[in-house]
XYZ file of C-alpha atoms in Angstrom:
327
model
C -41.460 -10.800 40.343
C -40.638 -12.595 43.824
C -37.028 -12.132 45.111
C -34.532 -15.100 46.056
C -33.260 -14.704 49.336
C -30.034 -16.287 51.299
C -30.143 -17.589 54.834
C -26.454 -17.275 56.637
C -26.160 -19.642 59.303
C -22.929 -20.520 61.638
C -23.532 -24.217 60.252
C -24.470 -23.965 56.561
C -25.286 -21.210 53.814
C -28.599 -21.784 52.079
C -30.320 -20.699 49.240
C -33.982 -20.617 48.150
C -35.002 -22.148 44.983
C -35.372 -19.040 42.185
C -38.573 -18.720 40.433
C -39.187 -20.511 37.129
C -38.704 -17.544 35.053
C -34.897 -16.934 37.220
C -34.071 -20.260 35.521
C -34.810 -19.912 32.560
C -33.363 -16.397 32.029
C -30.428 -18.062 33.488
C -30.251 -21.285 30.737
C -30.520 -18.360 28.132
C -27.819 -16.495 29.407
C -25.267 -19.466 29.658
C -26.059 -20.380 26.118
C -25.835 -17.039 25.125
C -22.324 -16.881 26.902
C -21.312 -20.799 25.085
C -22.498 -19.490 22.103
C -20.128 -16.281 21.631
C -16.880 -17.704 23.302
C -17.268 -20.671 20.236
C -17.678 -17.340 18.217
C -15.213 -15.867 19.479
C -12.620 -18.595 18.521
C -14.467 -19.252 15.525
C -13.135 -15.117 14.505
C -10.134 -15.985 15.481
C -9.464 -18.503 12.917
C -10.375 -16.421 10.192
C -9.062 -13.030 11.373
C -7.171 -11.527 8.448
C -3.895 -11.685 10.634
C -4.022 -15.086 11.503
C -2.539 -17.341 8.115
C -5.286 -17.434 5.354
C -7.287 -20.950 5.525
C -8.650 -21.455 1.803
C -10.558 -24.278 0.655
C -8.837 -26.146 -2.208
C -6.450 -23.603 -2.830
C -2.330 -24.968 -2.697
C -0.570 -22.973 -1.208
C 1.958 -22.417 -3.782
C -1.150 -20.827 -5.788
C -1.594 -16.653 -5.500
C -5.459 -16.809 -4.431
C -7.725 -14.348 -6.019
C -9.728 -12.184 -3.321
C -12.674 -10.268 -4.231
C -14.102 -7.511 -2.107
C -18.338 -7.885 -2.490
C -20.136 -4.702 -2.695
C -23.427 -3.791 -0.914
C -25.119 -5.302 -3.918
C -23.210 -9.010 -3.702
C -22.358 -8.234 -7.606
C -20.585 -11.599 -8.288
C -17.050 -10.641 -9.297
C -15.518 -11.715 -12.427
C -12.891 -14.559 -12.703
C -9.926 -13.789 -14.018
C -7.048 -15.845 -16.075
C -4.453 -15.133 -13.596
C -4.500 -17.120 -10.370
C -7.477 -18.932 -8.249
C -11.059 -19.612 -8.154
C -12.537 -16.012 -6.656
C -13.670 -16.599 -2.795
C -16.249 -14.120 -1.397
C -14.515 -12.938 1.669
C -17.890 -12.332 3.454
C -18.362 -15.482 4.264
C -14.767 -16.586 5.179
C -13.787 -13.595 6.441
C -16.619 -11.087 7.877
C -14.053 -8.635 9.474
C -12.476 -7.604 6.664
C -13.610 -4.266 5.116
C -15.180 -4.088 2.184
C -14.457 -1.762 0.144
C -10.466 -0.756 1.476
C -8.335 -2.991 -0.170
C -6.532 -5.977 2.181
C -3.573 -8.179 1.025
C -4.639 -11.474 1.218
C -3.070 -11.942 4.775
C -0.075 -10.434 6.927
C 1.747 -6.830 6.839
C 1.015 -3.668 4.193
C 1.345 0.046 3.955
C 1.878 2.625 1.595
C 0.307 2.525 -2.007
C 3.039 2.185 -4.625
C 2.816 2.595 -8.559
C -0.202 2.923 -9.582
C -1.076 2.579 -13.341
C -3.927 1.613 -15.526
C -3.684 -0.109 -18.974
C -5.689 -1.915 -21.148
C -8.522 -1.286 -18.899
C -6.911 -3.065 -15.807
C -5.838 -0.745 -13.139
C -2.472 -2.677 -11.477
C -2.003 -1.456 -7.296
C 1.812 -2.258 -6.007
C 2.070 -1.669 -2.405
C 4.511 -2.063 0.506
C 4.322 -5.916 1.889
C 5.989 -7.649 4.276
C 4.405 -11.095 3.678
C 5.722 -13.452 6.305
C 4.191 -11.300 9.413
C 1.674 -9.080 10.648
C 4.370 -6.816 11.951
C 6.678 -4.723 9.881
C 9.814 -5.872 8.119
C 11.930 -6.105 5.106
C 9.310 -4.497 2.765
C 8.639 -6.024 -0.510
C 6.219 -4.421 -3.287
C 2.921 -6.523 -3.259
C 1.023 -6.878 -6.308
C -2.950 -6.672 -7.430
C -5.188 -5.283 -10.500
C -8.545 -4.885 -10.700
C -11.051 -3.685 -13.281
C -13.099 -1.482 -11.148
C -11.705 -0.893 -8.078
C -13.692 -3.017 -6.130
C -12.898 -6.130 -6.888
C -9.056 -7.300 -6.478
C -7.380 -10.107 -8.253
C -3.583 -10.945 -6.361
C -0.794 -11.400 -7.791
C 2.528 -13.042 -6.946
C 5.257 -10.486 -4.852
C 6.287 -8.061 -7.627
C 9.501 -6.849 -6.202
C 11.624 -8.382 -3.416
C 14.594 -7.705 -1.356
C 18.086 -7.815 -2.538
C 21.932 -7.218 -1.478
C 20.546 -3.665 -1.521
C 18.207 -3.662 0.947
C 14.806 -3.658 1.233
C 12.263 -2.290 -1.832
C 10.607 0.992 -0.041
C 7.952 3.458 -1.807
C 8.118 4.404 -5.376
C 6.585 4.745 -8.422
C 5.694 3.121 -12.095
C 5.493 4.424 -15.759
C 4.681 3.147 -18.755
C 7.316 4.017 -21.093
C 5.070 4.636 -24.520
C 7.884 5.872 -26.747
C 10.515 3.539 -25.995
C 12.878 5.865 -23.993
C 14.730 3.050 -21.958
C 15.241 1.392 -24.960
C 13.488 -1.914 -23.856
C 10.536 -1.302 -26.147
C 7.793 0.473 -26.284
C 4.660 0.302 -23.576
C 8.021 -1.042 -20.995
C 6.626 -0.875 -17.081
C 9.319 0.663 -15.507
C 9.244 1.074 -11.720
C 11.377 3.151 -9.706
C 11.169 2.400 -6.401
C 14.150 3.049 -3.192
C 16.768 0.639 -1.975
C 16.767 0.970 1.979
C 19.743 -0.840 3.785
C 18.284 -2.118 6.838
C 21.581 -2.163 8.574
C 23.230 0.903 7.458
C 20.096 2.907 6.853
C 21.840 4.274 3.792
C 18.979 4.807 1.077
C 19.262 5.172 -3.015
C 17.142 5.083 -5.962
C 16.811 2.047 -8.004
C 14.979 0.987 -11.661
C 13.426 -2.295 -12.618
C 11.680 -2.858 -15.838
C 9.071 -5.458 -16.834
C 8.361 -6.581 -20.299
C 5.049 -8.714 -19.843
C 2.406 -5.232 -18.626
C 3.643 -4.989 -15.007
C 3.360 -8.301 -13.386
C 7.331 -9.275 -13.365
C 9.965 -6.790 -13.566
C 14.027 -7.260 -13.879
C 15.944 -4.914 -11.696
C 18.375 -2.642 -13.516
C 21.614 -4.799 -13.154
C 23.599 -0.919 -12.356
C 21.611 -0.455 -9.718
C 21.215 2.581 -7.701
C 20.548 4.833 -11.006
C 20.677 7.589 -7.809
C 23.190 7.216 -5.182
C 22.394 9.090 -1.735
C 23.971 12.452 -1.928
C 24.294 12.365 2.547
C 21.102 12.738 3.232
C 19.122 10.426 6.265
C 15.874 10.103 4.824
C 16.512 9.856 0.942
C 13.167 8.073 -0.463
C 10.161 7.469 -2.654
C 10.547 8.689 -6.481
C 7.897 9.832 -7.995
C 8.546 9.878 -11.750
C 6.367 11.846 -14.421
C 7.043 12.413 -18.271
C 7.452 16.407 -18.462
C 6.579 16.745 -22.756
C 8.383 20.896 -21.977
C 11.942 19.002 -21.479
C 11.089 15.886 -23.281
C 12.489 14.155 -20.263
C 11.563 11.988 -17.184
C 11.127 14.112 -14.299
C 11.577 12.782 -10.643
C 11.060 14.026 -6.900
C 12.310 12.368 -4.345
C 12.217 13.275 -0.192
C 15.689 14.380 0.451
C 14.830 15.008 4.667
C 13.416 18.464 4.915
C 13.265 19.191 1.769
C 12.275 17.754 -2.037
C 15.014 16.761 -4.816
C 14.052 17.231 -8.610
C 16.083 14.819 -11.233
C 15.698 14.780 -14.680
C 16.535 11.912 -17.062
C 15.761 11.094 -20.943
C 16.666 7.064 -20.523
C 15.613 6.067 -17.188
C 18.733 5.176 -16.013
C 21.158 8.368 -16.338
C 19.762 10.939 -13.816
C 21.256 14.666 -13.219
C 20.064 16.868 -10.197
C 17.850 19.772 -11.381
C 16.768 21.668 -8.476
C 15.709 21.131 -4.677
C 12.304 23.102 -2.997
C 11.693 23.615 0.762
C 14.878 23.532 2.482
C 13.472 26.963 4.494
C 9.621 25.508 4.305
C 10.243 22.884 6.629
C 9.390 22.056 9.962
C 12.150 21.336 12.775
C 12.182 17.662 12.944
C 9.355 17.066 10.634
C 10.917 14.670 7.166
C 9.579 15.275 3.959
C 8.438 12.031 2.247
C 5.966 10.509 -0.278
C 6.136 13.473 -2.697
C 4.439 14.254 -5.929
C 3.809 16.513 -8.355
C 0.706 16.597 -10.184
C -0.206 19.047 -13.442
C -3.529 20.731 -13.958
C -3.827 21.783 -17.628
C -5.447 25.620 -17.882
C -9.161 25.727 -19.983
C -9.590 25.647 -23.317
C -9.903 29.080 -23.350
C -6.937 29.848 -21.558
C -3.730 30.422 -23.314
C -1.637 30.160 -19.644
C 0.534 27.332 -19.129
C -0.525 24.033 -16.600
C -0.462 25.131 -12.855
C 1.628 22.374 -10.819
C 0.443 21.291 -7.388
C 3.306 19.854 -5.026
C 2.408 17.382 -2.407
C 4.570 16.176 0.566
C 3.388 13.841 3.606
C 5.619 15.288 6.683
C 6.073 13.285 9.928
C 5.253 15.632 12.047
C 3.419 19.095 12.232
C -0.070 17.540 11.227
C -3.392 19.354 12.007
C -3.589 16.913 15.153
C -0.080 17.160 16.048
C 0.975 14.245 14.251
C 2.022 13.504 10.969
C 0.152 15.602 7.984
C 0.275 16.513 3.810
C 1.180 19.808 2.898
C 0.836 21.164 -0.812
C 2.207 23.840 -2.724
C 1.037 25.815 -5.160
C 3.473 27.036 -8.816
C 4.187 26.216 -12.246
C 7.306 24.083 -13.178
C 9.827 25.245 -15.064
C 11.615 22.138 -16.241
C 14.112 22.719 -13.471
């Protein structure tokens, strides 16, 4: 392929006219260029933090997002909320099978619960920015796991403070007394401004998609402790009672209660387990029944996300190993 060449003179700079195939490798180029800057902005329009642009949807209306498998399985629409939009096409960016909030801030997984065949995903929200901020508990259920109908904000903030990580039941045999198959979520009250934290209760009567906070809320005032969050609650049939751990810092807090509402202090775990510096949060206790065969009673895994201490050097899960006592 010839070369261009440039002439420097003390009166002009000149340039030789490129061969044909320099120009149009050039034209291709520029469009090339035009063509992914209008892209580019194009992206940017739709990104998932940018406000959500729907077509024909009022914004007053919770939209209905589906996320489309590999095999473009056309999702099913569902009584609550808008038309279904296949986020493909107005969204490309956003994954497809990790679950998004329609637009703007989440985190942490909250209450999880299936019934009636609908699996119902709270999570921590802060819907008026991409940023951080006075967390609320969004709201979505799904069928299959795949495919997310969303709801209106489940839980907001109050006079308490914002609603941080907890946990939902569904209270079969009527223990709060507000009839049985209740949703009760138990979730913690942060105060932004005093960082002072507590445990609160809200029920919901109509399968988990409004609730009505406990009007003597905190059911568990913070015994002096900085980081005092995220009950996890579980029905323990030993005690007949609710059972609840909850990060206390650097170490786990066990409650027990047979309403709900009235909680005593059972036990704490880990105060000499812990890390320097490293909070204990997110906790849970999960039961594995023994075989069939096997006359010994369920083995009990602990699980505790700590800030600090992680396999990389940053934050990390431990677990523990036992068998619960009912205290």
């Amino acid at each position: 392929m010839p070369e261009t060449s440039t002439t420097h003179g003390s009166d002009s700079n000149s340039v030789s006219s490129p061969h044909p195939q320099l120009l149009v490798a050039s034209l291709v180029t520029t469009a090339f260029v035009i063509l992914t800057l209008l892209l580019a902005r194009s992206g940017r329009d739709t990104h998932p933090a940018s406000t959500a642009r729907l077509p024909n949807v009022p914004s007053s209306t919770a939209p209905t997002l589906a996320l489309i498998s590999i095999s473009n399985r056309t999702p099913t629409s569902s009584s609550r909320g808008a038309p279904t939009y296949d986020l493909l096409k107005l969204e490309p960016h956003r994954p497809l099978f990790h679950f998004t909030p329609p637009k703007m801030w989440m985190n942490d997984p909250n209450g999880m619960f299936k019934l009636d065949a609908v699996y119902h995903l709270y999570y921590q929200h802060h819907p008026n920015s991409t940023n951080w901020g006075p967390m609320h508990w969004g709201h979505a259920t799904s069928r299959d796991l795949v495919h997310w109908t969303h709801h209106p904000i489940a839980l907001a903030p109050d006079s308490l403070g914002y609603i941080f990580s907890g946990s939902t039941v569904v209270d079969a045999y009527n223990t709060a007394g507000r009839g049985a198959g209740t949703i009760v979520a138990f979730f913690t009250h942060h105060d932004h401004k005093t960082r002072n934290e507590s445990q609160s209760v809200a029920y919901s009567a109509d399968g988990g998609f409004t609730f009505e906070k406990f009007e003597g809320n905190p059911v568990i005032s913070n015994p002096g402790l900085r980081a005092f969050r995220d009950p996890k609650v579980s029905w323990d049939s030993g005690t007949a009672q609710w059972v609840m751990v909850v990060g206390g810092g650097y170490h786990v807090r066990f409650y027990g209660s047979k309403n709900t509402r009235d909680w005593r202090l059972l036990s704490t775990f880990g105060e000499s387990l812990s890390t320097p510096g490293a909070v204990w949060e997110c906790p849970d206790m999960i039961a594995f029944a023994a075989p069939a065969n096997h006359s010994a009673a369920p083995r009990h895994a602990l699980l505790v996300s700590v800030s600090k201490g992680g396999p990389n050097g940053g934050s990390g899960t431990r677990y523990f190993l036992g068998t619960w006592n009912g205290t």
